[in-house]
PDB file of C-alpha atoms in Angstrom:
ATOM      1  CA  UNK A 597     128.955  97.255 106.577  1.00  0.00           C
ATOM      2  CA  UNK A 598     131.762  99.471 105.288  1.00  0.00           C
ATOM      3  CA  UNK A 599     133.094  98.600 101.863  1.00  0.00           C
ATOM      4  CA  UNK A 600     135.748  99.707  99.428  1.00  0.00           C
ATOM      5  CA  UNK A 601     134.114 101.517  96.520  1.00  0.00           C
ATOM      6  CA  UNK A 602     135.477 101.525  92.977  1.00  0.00           C
ATOM      7  CA  UNK A 603     134.294 103.107  89.765  1.00  0.00           C
ATOM      8  CA  UNK A 604     133.692 102.468  87.021  1.00  0.00           C
ATOM      9  CA  UNK A 605     132.999  98.743  87.281  1.00  0.00           C
ATOM     10  CA  UNK A 606     133.684  98.246  83.572  1.00  0.00           C
ATOM     11  CA  UNK A 607     135.674 100.312  81.078  1.00  0.00           C
ATOM     12  CA  UNK A 608     136.225  99.716  77.387  1.00  0.00           C
ATOM     13  CA  UNK A 609     138.728 101.913  75.618  1.00  0.00           C
ATOM     14  CA  UNK A 610     140.867 101.968  72.519  1.00  0.00           C
ATOM     15  CA  UNK A 611     144.621 101.704  72.680  1.00  0.00           C
ATOM     16  CA  UNK A 612     146.466 104.994  73.053  1.00  0.00           C
ATOM     17  CA  UNK A 613     143.550 106.517  74.959  1.00  0.00           C
ATOM     18  CA  UNK A 614     143.742 107.630  78.573  1.00  0.00           C
ATOM     19  CA  UNK A 615     141.752 105.906  81.325  1.00  0.00           C
ATOM     20  CA  UNK A 616     141.285 106.589  85.010  1.00  0.00           C
ATOM     21  CA  UNK A 617     139.984 104.506  87.872  1.00  0.00           C
ATOM     22  CA  UNK A 618     138.749 105.738  91.214  1.00  0.00           C
ATOM     23  CA  UNK A 619     138.831 104.107  94.627  1.00  0.00           C
ATOM     24  CA  UNK A 620     137.315 105.143  97.950  1.00  0.00           C
ATOM     25  CA  UNK A 621     138.694 103.017 100.804  1.00  0.00           C
ATOM     26  CA  UNK A 622     136.964 102.137 104.025  1.00  0.00           C
ATOM     27  CA  UNK A 623     136.795 105.184 106.271  1.00  0.00           C
ATOM     28  CA  UNK A 624     139.783 105.404 108.590  1.00  0.00           C
ATOM     29  CA  UNK A 625     141.970 103.013 106.633  1.00  0.00           C
ATOM     30  CA  UNK A 626     145.413 104.517 106.281  1.00  0.00           C
ATOM     31  CA  UNK A 627     146.786 102.066 103.742  1.00  0.00           C
ATOM     32  CA  UNK A 628     145.518 101.772 100.175  1.00  0.00           C
ATOM     33  CA  UNK A 629     146.619  99.307  97.517  1.00  0.00           C
ATOM     34  CA  UNK A 630     146.099  99.049  93.767  1.00  0.00           C
ATOM     35  CA  UNK A 631     146.425  95.572  92.260  1.00  0.00           C
ATOM     36  CA  UNK A 632     146.250  94.364  88.662  1.00  0.00           C
ATOM     37  CA  UNK A 633     144.766  90.945  87.997  1.00  0.00           C
ATOM     38  CA  UNK A 634     145.282  89.508  84.544  1.00  0.00           C
ATOM     39  CA  UNK A 635     142.751  86.847  83.544  1.00  0.00           C
ATOM     40  CA  UNK A 636     143.780  83.490  84.954  1.00  0.00           C
ATOM     41  CA  UNK A 637     146.336  84.919  87.352  1.00  0.00           C
ATOM     42  CA  UNK A 638     146.475  86.184  90.903  1.00  0.00           C
ATOM     43  CA  UNK A 639     146.503  89.897  91.731  1.00  0.00           C
ATOM     44  CA  UNK A 640     149.817  91.723  91.520  1.00  0.00           C
ATOM     45  CA  UNK A 641     150.512  94.848  93.537  1.00  0.00           C
ATOM     46  CA  UNK A 642     151.004  97.990  91.458  1.00  0.00           C
ATOM     47  CA  UNK A 643     151.228 100.645  94.145  1.00  0.00           C
ATOM     48  CA  UNK A 644     150.748 101.000  97.896  1.00  0.00           C
ATOM     49  CA  UNK A 645     149.979 104.202  99.777  1.00  0.00           C
ATOM     50  CA  UNK A 646     150.378 104.946 103.447  1.00  0.00           C
ATOM     51  CA  UNK A 647     148.146 107.991 103.919  1.00  0.00           C
ATOM     52  CA  UNK A 648     149.141 110.210 100.977  1.00  0.00           C
ATOM     53  CA  UNK A 649     152.654 108.791 100.565  1.00  0.00           C
ATOM     54  CA  UNK A 650     153.721 106.053  98.180  1.00  0.00           C
ATOM     55  CA  UNK A 651     155.274 103.129 100.080  1.00  0.00           C
ATOM     56  CA  UNK A 652     155.830 100.752  97.178  1.00  0.00           C
ATOM     57  CA  UNK A 653     155.478 101.373  93.460  1.00  0.00           C
ATOM     58  CA  UNK A 654     158.187  99.010  92.298  1.00  0.00           C
ATOM     59  CA  UNK A 655     155.827  97.144  89.927  1.00  0.00           C
ATOM     60  CA  UNK A 656     154.092 100.220  88.534  1.00  0.00           C
ATOM     61  CA  UNK A 657     154.958 100.880  84.861  1.00  0.00           C
ATOM     62  CA  UNK A 658     155.777 104.502  85.457  1.00  0.00           C
ATOM     63  CA  UNK A 659     156.076 105.428  81.811  1.00  0.00           C
ATOM     64  CA  UNK A 660     152.322 105.079  81.414  1.00  0.00           C
ATOM     65  CA  UNK A 661     150.777 104.532  84.846  1.00  0.00           C
ATOM     66  CA  UNK A 662     150.332 107.079  87.605  1.00  0.00           C
ATOM     67  CA  UNK A 663     148.570 106.993  90.938  1.00  0.00           C
ATOM     68  CA  UNK A 664     147.726 109.591  93.492  1.00  0.00           C
ATOM     69  CA  UNK A 665     146.064 109.875  96.869  1.00  0.00           C
ATOM     70  CA  UNK A 666     146.234 113.584  97.421  1.00  0.00           C
ATOM     71  CA  UNK A 667     144.362 113.956 100.707  1.00  0.00           C
ATOM     72  CA  UNK A 668     145.129 110.512 102.010  1.00  0.00           C
ATOM     73  CA  UNK A 669     141.592 109.305 101.437  1.00  0.00           C
ATOM     74  CA  UNK A 670     140.399 108.365  97.942  1.00  0.00           C
ATOM     75  CA  UNK A 671     142.752 107.505  95.120  1.00  0.00           C
ATOM     76  CA  UNK A 672     142.974 107.610  91.344  1.00  0.00           C
ATOM     77  CA  UNK A 673     144.935 105.285  89.069  1.00  0.00           C
ATOM     78  CA  UNK A 674     145.581 106.530  85.551  1.00  0.00           C
ATOM     79  CA  UNK A 675     146.880 104.877  82.413  1.00  0.00           C
ATOM     80  CA  UNK A 676     148.054 107.006  79.508  1.00  0.00           C
ATOM     81  CA  UNK A 677     148.297 105.747  76.846  1.00  0.00           C
ATOM     82  CA  UNK A 678     146.504 102.446  77.281  1.00  0.00           C
ATOM     83  CA  UNK A 679     147.959  99.386  75.547  1.00  0.00           C
ATOM     84  CA  UNK A 680     146.343  96.081  74.610  1.00  0.00           C
ATOM     85  CA  UNK A 681     148.273  94.325  77.373  1.00  0.00           C
ATOM     86  CA  UNK A 682     146.658  96.536  80.002  1.00  0.00           C
ATOM     87  CA  UNK A 683     143.384  94.627  79.696  1.00  0.00           C
ATOM     88  CA  UNK A 684     142.820  93.264  83.196  1.00  0.00           C
ATOM     89  CA  UNK A 685     140.862  93.680  86.420  1.00  0.00           C
ATOM     90  CA  UNK A 686     142.136  96.539  88.559  1.00  0.00           C
ATOM     91  CA  UNK A 687     141.469  95.967  92.228  1.00  0.00           C
ATOM     92  CA  UNK A 688     141.694  98.455  95.054  1.00  0.00           C
ATOM     93  CA  UNK A 689     142.120  97.359  98.652  1.00  0.00           C
ATOM     94  CA  UNK A 690     142.533  99.087 101.975  1.00  0.00           C
ATOM     95  CA  UNK A 691     143.701  98.151 105.429  1.00  0.00           C
ATOM     96  CA  UNK A 692     143.708  99.835 108.772  1.00  0.00           C
ATOM     97  CA  UNK A 693     147.488 100.007 108.889  1.00  0.00           C
ATOM     98  CA  UNK A 694     150.250  98.696 106.674  1.00  0.00           C
ATOM     99  CA  UNK A 695     151.396  95.817 108.864  1.00  0.00           C
ATOM    100  CA  UNK A 696     151.027  92.347 107.421  1.00  0.00           C
ATOM    101  CA  UNK A 697     148.571  91.040 109.973  1.00  0.00           C
ATOM    102  CA  UNK A 698     146.009  93.660 109.091  1.00  0.00           C
ATOM    103  CA  UNK A 699     143.377  92.291 106.739  1.00  0.00           C
ATOM    104  CA  UNK A 700     143.166  93.894 103.332  1.00  0.00           C
ATOM    105  CA  UNK A 701     139.595  94.617 102.232  1.00  0.00           C
ATOM    106  CA  UNK A 702     139.047  94.530  98.495  1.00  0.00           C
ATOM    107  CA  UNK A 703     136.680  96.492  96.325  1.00  0.00           C
ATOM    108  CA  UNK A 704     134.697  94.927  93.447  1.00  0.00           C
ATOM    109  CA  UNK A 705     137.283  95.977  90.872  1.00  0.00           C
ATOM    110  CA  UNK A 706     137.261  97.720  87.512  1.00  0.00           C
ATOM    111  CA  UNK A 707     137.454  95.467  84.485  1.00  0.00           C
ATOM    112  CA  UNK A 708     139.381  97.205  81.701  1.00  0.00           C
ATOM    113  CA  UNK A 709     139.215  96.085  78.102  1.00  0.00           C
ATOM    114  CA  UNK A 710     141.579  97.756  75.645  1.00  0.00           C
ATOM    115  CA  UNK A 711     140.663  97.342  71.971  1.00  0.00           C
TER     116      UNK A 711
ATOM    117  CA  UNK B 750     161.874  86.724  97.778  1.00  0.00           C
ATOM    118  CA  UNK B 751     158.503  85.215  98.601  1.00  0.00           C
ATOM    119  CA  UNK B 752     156.430  83.093  96.245  1.00  0.00           C
ATOM    120  CA  UNK B 753     153.312  80.948  96.265  1.00  0.00           C
ATOM    121  CA  UNK B 754     152.501  77.867  94.221  1.00  0.00           C
ATOM    122  CA  UNK B 755     148.964  76.568  93.950  1.00  0.00           C
ATOM    123  CA  UNK B 756     148.796  73.069  92.552  1.00  0.00           C
ATOM    124  CA  UNK B 757     145.922  72.582  90.172  1.00  0.00           C
ATOM    125  CA  UNK B 758     144.332  75.460  88.311  1.00  0.00           C
ATOM    126  CA  UNK B 759     140.989  73.630  88.453  1.00  0.00           C
ATOM    127  CA  UNK B 760     139.589  71.289  91.095  1.00  0.00           C
ATOM    128  CA  UNK B 761     136.252  69.539  90.660  1.00  0.00           C
ATOM    129  CA  UNK B 762     134.366  67.870  93.511  1.00  0.00           C
ATOM    130  CA  UNK B 763     130.882  66.539  94.071  1.00  0.00           C
ATOM    131  CA  UNK B 764     128.533  68.319  96.423  1.00  0.00           C
ATOM    132  CA  UNK B 765     129.121  66.926  99.917  1.00  0.00           C
ATOM    133  CA  UNK B 766     132.648  65.746  99.154  1.00  0.00           C
ATOM    134  CA  UNK B 767     135.860  66.877 100.783  1.00  0.00           C
ATOM    135  CA  UNK B 768     137.466  70.006  99.360  1.00  0.00           C
ATOM    136  CA  UNK B 769     141.280  70.157  99.314  1.00  0.00           C
ATOM    137  CA  UNK B 770     143.071  73.070  97.663  1.00  0.00           C
ATOM    138  CA  UNK B 771     146.852  72.959  97.782  1.00  0.00           C
ATOM    139  CA  UNK B 772     149.225  75.826  98.485  1.00  0.00           C
ATOM    140  CA  UNK B 773     152.986  75.782  98.942  1.00  0.00           C
ATOM    141  CA  UNK B 774     154.994  78.860  99.761  1.00  0.00           C
ATOM    142  CA  UNK B 775     158.558  80.044  99.771  1.00  0.00           C
ATOM    143  CA  UNK B 776     159.690  82.647 102.251  1.00  0.00           C
ATOM    144  CA  UNK B 777     163.023  83.656 103.723  1.00  0.00           C
ATOM    145  CA  UNK B 778     161.319  84.989 106.839  1.00  0.00           C
ATOM    146  CA  UNK B 779     158.481  83.616 108.982  1.00  0.00           C
ATOM    147  CA  UNK B 780     155.456  83.957 106.730  1.00  0.00           C
ATOM    148  CA  UNK B 781     151.985  85.277 107.230  1.00  0.00           C
ATOM    149  CA  UNK B 782     149.654  83.232 105.030  1.00  0.00           C
ATOM    150  CA  UNK B 783     146.190  83.941 103.694  1.00  0.00           C
ATOM    151  CA  UNK B 784     143.421  82.343 101.683  1.00  0.00           C
ATOM    152  CA  UNK B 785     141.071  84.582  99.700  1.00  0.00           C
ATOM    153  CA  UNK B 786     137.969  83.663  97.681  1.00  0.00           C
ATOM    154  CA  UNK B 787     136.800  85.485  94.555  1.00  0.00           C
ATOM    155  CA  UNK B 788     133.369  85.124  93.006  1.00  0.00           C
ATOM    156  CA  UNK B 789     132.877  86.108  89.344  1.00  0.00           C
ATOM    157  CA  UNK B 790     133.347  89.814  88.690  1.00  0.00           C
ATOM    158  CA  UNK B 791     133.853  90.555  92.361  1.00  0.00           C
ATOM    159  CA  UNK B 792     136.738  91.507  94.594  1.00  0.00           C
ATOM    160  CA  UNK B 793     138.543  89.167  96.958  1.00  0.00           C
ATOM    161  CA  UNK B 794     137.192  88.154 100.360  1.00  0.00           C
ATOM    162  CA  UNK B 795     139.389  86.874 103.147  1.00  0.00           C
ATOM    163  CA  UNK B 796     138.617  83.293 104.150  1.00  0.00           C
ATOM    164  CA  UNK B 797     141.277  82.847 106.822  1.00  0.00           C
ATOM    165  CA  UNK B 798     144.791  83.812 107.794  1.00  0.00           C
ATOM    166  CA  UNK B 799     147.755  82.433 109.705  1.00  0.00           C
ATOM    167  CA  UNK B 800     149.992  84.862 111.543  1.00  0.00           C
ATOM    168  CA  UNK B 801     151.408  83.185 114.641  1.00  0.00           C
ATOM    169  CA  UNK B 802     150.234  80.670 117.207  1.00  0.00           C
ATOM    170  CA  UNK B 803     147.938  77.755 116.437  1.00  0.00           C
ATOM    171  CA  UNK B 804     148.820  76.155 113.142  1.00  0.00           C
ATOM    172  CA  UNK B 805     145.274  74.990 112.389  1.00  0.00           C
ATOM    173  CA  UNK B 806     143.278  78.016 111.390  1.00  0.00           C
ATOM    174  CA  UNK B 807     139.522  78.110 111.021  1.00  0.00           C
ATOM    175  CA  UNK B 808     137.845  80.546 108.693  1.00  0.00           C
ATOM    176  CA  UNK B 809     134.476  81.499 107.346  1.00  0.00           C
ATOM    177  CA  UNK B 810     132.043  79.203 105.542  1.00  0.00           C
ATOM    178  CA  UNK B 811     133.462  76.075 107.205  1.00  0.00           C
ATOM    179  CA  UNK B 812     136.931  76.318 105.673  1.00  0.00           C
ATOM    180  CA  UNK B 813     140.147  75.655 107.547  1.00  0.00           C
ATOM    181  CA  UNK B 814     143.843  75.485 106.737  1.00  0.00           C
ATOM    182  CA  UNK B 815     146.883  74.072 108.447  1.00  0.00           C
ATOM    183  CA  UNK B 816     150.288  75.721 108.441  1.00  0.00           C
ATOM    184  CA  UNK B 817     153.017  73.086 108.087  1.00  0.00           C
ATOM    185  CA  UNK B 818     156.439  74.699 108.284  1.00  0.00           C
ATOM    186  CA  UNK B 819     158.321  71.482 107.526  1.00  0.00           C
ATOM    187  CA  UNK B 820     156.370  71.060 104.296  1.00  0.00           C
ATOM    188  CA  UNK B 821     156.108  74.812 103.529  1.00  0.00           C
ATOM    189  CA  UNK B 822     152.417  74.223 102.935  1.00  0.00           C
ATOM    190  CA  UNK B 823     149.143  75.904 103.812  1.00  0.00           C
ATOM    191  CA  UNK B 824     146.443  73.715 102.241  1.00  0.00           C
ATOM    192  CA  UNK B 825     142.794  74.730 102.413  1.00  0.00           C
ATOM    193  CA  UNK B 826     140.129  72.162 103.316  1.00  0.00           C
ATOM    194  CA  UNK B 827     136.404  71.891 103.861  1.00  0.00           C
ATOM    195  CA  UNK B 828     134.767  68.623 104.953  1.00  0.00           C
ATOM    196  CA  UNK B 829     131.682  68.926 102.757  1.00  0.00           C
ATOM    197  CA  UNK B 830     131.431  71.009  99.597  1.00  0.00           C
ATOM    198  CA  UNK B 831     128.383  73.130  98.890  1.00  0.00           C
ATOM    199  CA  UNK B 832     127.291  74.452  95.521  1.00  0.00           C
ATOM    200  CA  UNK B 833     127.867  77.985  96.803  1.00  0.00           C
ATOM    201  CA  UNK B 834     131.578  77.196  97.294  1.00  0.00           C
ATOM    202  CA  UNK B 835     132.153  77.302  93.540  1.00  0.00           C
ATOM    203  CA  UNK B 836     134.593  80.182  93.063  1.00  0.00           C
ATOM    204  CA  UNK B 837     138.268  80.979  92.580  1.00  0.00           C
ATOM    205  CA  UNK B 838     140.556  80.624  95.558  1.00  0.00           C
ATOM    206  CA  UNK B 839     143.854  82.398  96.050  1.00  0.00           C
ATOM    207  CA  UNK B 840     146.611  81.641  98.508  1.00  0.00           C
ATOM    208  CA  UNK B 841     148.863  84.549  99.463  1.00  0.00           C
ATOM    209  CA  UNK B 842     151.968  85.224 101.527  1.00  0.00           C
ATOM    210  CA  UNK B 843     153.247  88.494 102.832  1.00  0.00           C
ATOM    211  CA  UNK B 844     156.541  89.871 101.615  1.00  0.00           C
ATOM    212  CA  UNK B 845     157.739  90.141 105.164  1.00  0.00           C
ATOM    213  CA  UNK B 846     161.065  91.737 105.847  1.00  0.00           C
ATOM    214  CA  UNK B 847     160.566  94.829 103.713  1.00  0.00           C
ATOM    215  CA  UNK B 848     158.591  97.928 104.440  1.00  0.00           C
ATOM    216  CA  UNK B 849     155.524  97.342 102.325  1.00  0.00           C
ATOM    217  CA  UNK B 850     154.187  94.010 103.632  1.00  0.00           C
ATOM    218  CA  UNK B 851     152.600  93.455 100.260  1.00  0.00           C
ATOM    219  CA  UNK B 852     150.670  90.277  99.485  1.00  0.00           C
ATOM    220  CA  UNK B 853     152.169  87.842  97.002  1.00  0.00           C
ATOM    221  CA  UNK B 854     149.379  85.788  95.434  1.00  0.00           C
ATOM    222  CA  UNK B 855     149.372  82.402  93.811  1.00  0.00           C
ATOM    223  CA  UNK B 856     147.794  81.936  90.400  1.00  0.00           C
ATOM    224  CA  UNK B 857     144.548  80.675  91.861  1.00  0.00           C
ATOM    225  CA  UNK B 858     142.500  77.483  91.846  1.00  0.00           C
ATOM    226  CA  UNK B 859     139.020  77.404  90.403  1.00  0.00           C
ATOM    227  CA  UNK B 860     136.753  75.141  92.425  1.00  0.00           C
ATOM    228  CA  UNK B 861     133.898  73.467  90.559  1.00  0.00           C
ATOM    229  CA  UNK B 862     131.165  71.742  92.573  1.00  0.00           C
ATOM    230  CA  UNK B 863     129.104  69.099  90.792  1.00  0.00           C
ATOM    231  CA  UNK B 864     125.520  68.428  91.890  1.00  0.00           C
TER     232      UNK B 864
END
């Protein structure tokens, strides 16, 4: 069964360092999402791609976060510099198209701890 | 703007007992509603969704939910809890009406199942 792949699964870093997360969506899925889930809360959308284009990045802290999906397939989310408050689970999801009735399939996530 | 409220951050039931997880939503447009389950250190898995049509929706693992427009609710139920149901459950609504169709999640309810 096709799955969304993410790496690394766990990342520990010190504040002010740079970190990067990678996501490979299900083959053929045009829409890719990055969510941040703070412990005890629900996921919050950071950025949404349709193919290689950003559709929504209204909640992405652009002073330190960046995301790209250059060829419209896999994606990288970067934080530079990391802050203590960035400690969270970062989830990637993909869907066939961007319409609301299409199920979003989630990867296992990357748990980031900033010391 | 859309929002989701999940009543009860923790719900504890005995094995074999009825499971009821509450979700209320706010939406200025007809909503699409979802329930996701998350096991420890894993991504989210779709349990069920309401888009249009029948208001009683059946999902995987014996769960079902009923869309009640008059009450703005979408509560999740299961007649008989199993130990394997212990997990965190998230209700979500789409931000319909804009271009991104992003999911707005509630804060989650952790289900504990007692032997």
